[in-house]
One Martini backbone bead per residue (centre of mass of N, CA, C, O) as a GRO file, in nm:
protein
   87
    1MET     BB    1   0.101   0.034   0.013
    2PHE     BB    2   0.012   0.382  -0.015
    3LEU     BB    3   0.115   0.726   0.040
    4HIS     BB    4  -0.025   1.036   0.002
    5LEU     BB    5   0.160   1.359   0.013
    6GLY     BB    6   0.115   1.505  -0.258
    7GLU     BB    7   0.033   1.563  -0.546
    8ASN     BB    8   0.252   1.303  -0.704
    9VAL     BB    9   0.318   1.171  -0.414
   10VAL     BB   10   0.439   0.845  -0.325
   11VAL     BB   11   0.460   0.602  -0.048
   12PRO     BB   12   0.547   0.338   0.100
   13ILE     BB   13   0.448   0.246   0.406
   14LYS     BB   14   0.698   0.056   0.478
   15ASP     BB   15   0.907   0.321   0.438
   16ILE     BB   16   0.805   0.460   0.687
   17ILE     BB   17   0.928   0.622   0.981
   18GLY     BB   18   0.786   0.927   0.983
   19ILE     BB   19   0.539   1.164   1.118
   20PHE     BB   20   0.541   1.529   1.114
   21ASP     BB   21   0.483   1.828   1.269
   22ILE     BB   22   0.586   2.138   1.208
   23ASP     BB   23   0.483   2.321   1.440
   24THR     BB   24   0.575   2.136   1.680
   25THR     BB   25   0.888   2.072   1.595
   26MET     BB   26   1.004   2.380   1.557
   27TYR     BB   27   1.077   2.429   1.869
   28SER     BB   28   1.324   2.263   1.801
   29SER     BB   29   1.659   2.295   1.742
   30ASP     BB   30   1.716   2.006   1.645
   31THR     BB   31   1.515   2.002   1.410
   32ILE     BB   32   1.622   2.242   1.256
   33GLN     BB   33   1.906   2.127   1.215
   34PHE     BB   34   1.828   1.865   1.075
   35LEU     BB   35   1.683   1.995   0.828
   36ARG     BB   36   1.918   2.169   0.732
   37MET     BB   37   2.121   1.938   0.684
   38ALA     BB   38   1.943   1.771   0.491
   39GLU     BB   39   1.921   1.991   0.275
   40GLU     BB   40   2.226   2.027   0.218
   41ASP     BB   41   2.245   1.699   0.144
   42GLY     BB   42   1.968   1.625  -0.033
   43PHE     BB   43   1.708   1.490   0.149
   44VAL     BB   44   1.508   1.711   0.052
   45GLU     BB   45   1.153   1.723  -0.050
   46ARG     BB   46   0.957   1.931  -0.227
   47ILE     BB   47   0.628   1.904  -0.327
   48THR     BB   48   0.569   2.216  -0.280
   49ASN     BB   49   0.528   2.571  -0.256
   50ASN     BB   50   0.377   2.537  -0.028
   51ILE     BB   51   0.312   2.512   0.286
   52ALA     BB   52   0.431   2.317   0.526
   53LYS     BB   53   0.277   2.075   0.763
   54SER     BB   54   0.481   1.836   0.699
   55PHE     BB   55   0.699   1.551   0.769
   56VAL     BB   56   0.861   1.275   0.591
   57ILE     BB   57   1.022   0.980   0.678
   58ALA     BB   58   1.211   0.782   0.443
   59GLU     BB   59   1.296   0.483   0.262
   60VAL     BB   60   1.484   0.531  -0.041
   61ASP     BB   61   1.689   0.328  -0.175
   62LYS     BB   62   1.850   0.307   0.107
   63LYS     BB   63   1.752   0.609   0.172
   64SER     BB   64   1.707   0.894   0.321
   65LYS     BB   65   1.391   1.082   0.320
   66ILE     BB   66   1.247   1.416   0.298
   67PHE     BB   67   0.910   1.522   0.313
   68LEU     BB   68   0.735   1.811   0.220
   69SER     BB   69   0.403   1.860   0.326
   70PRO     BB   70   0.069   1.999   0.274
   71ILE     BB   71  -0.014   1.779   0.470
   72SER     BB   72  -0.125   1.680   0.749
   73SER     BB   73  -0.035   1.458   0.989
   74SER     BB   74  -0.321   1.358   1.064
   75THR     BB   75  -0.407   1.278   0.778
   76LEU     BB   76  -0.179   1.080   0.719
   77CYS     BB   77  -0.241   0.890   0.955
   78LYS     BB   78  -0.531   0.820   0.870
   79ARG     BB   79  -0.449   0.686   0.603
   80THR     BB   80  -0.292   0.451   0.734
   81GLU     BB   81  -0.527   0.336   0.904
   82THR     BB   82  -0.716   0.262   0.672
   83VAL     BB   83  -0.538   0.042   0.554
   84TYR     BB   84  -0.537  -0.148   0.806
   85TYR     BB   85  -0.850  -0.188   0.818
   86GLU     BB   86  -0.873  -0.324   0.525
   87LEU     BB   87  -0.693  -0.582   0.598
   0.00000   0.00000   0.00000
């Protein structure tokens, strides 16, 4: 099963490491530094030019990738729960 992150981006649910809310996590200087370093190293993918509401860390081709999504973390989490209920 796949999780739609916004625009035309989907990620296999089994590859997702974590889904995080931007507003809540940006209070931590560690998170800010982590995202800044990841972006400098080319691990961050902006899905859209709109404001990101969440970020998703996934393993893509055996490499960590961070997706900045315009969809809220609660909506993304609900989408993953729906998949598990259907199984």
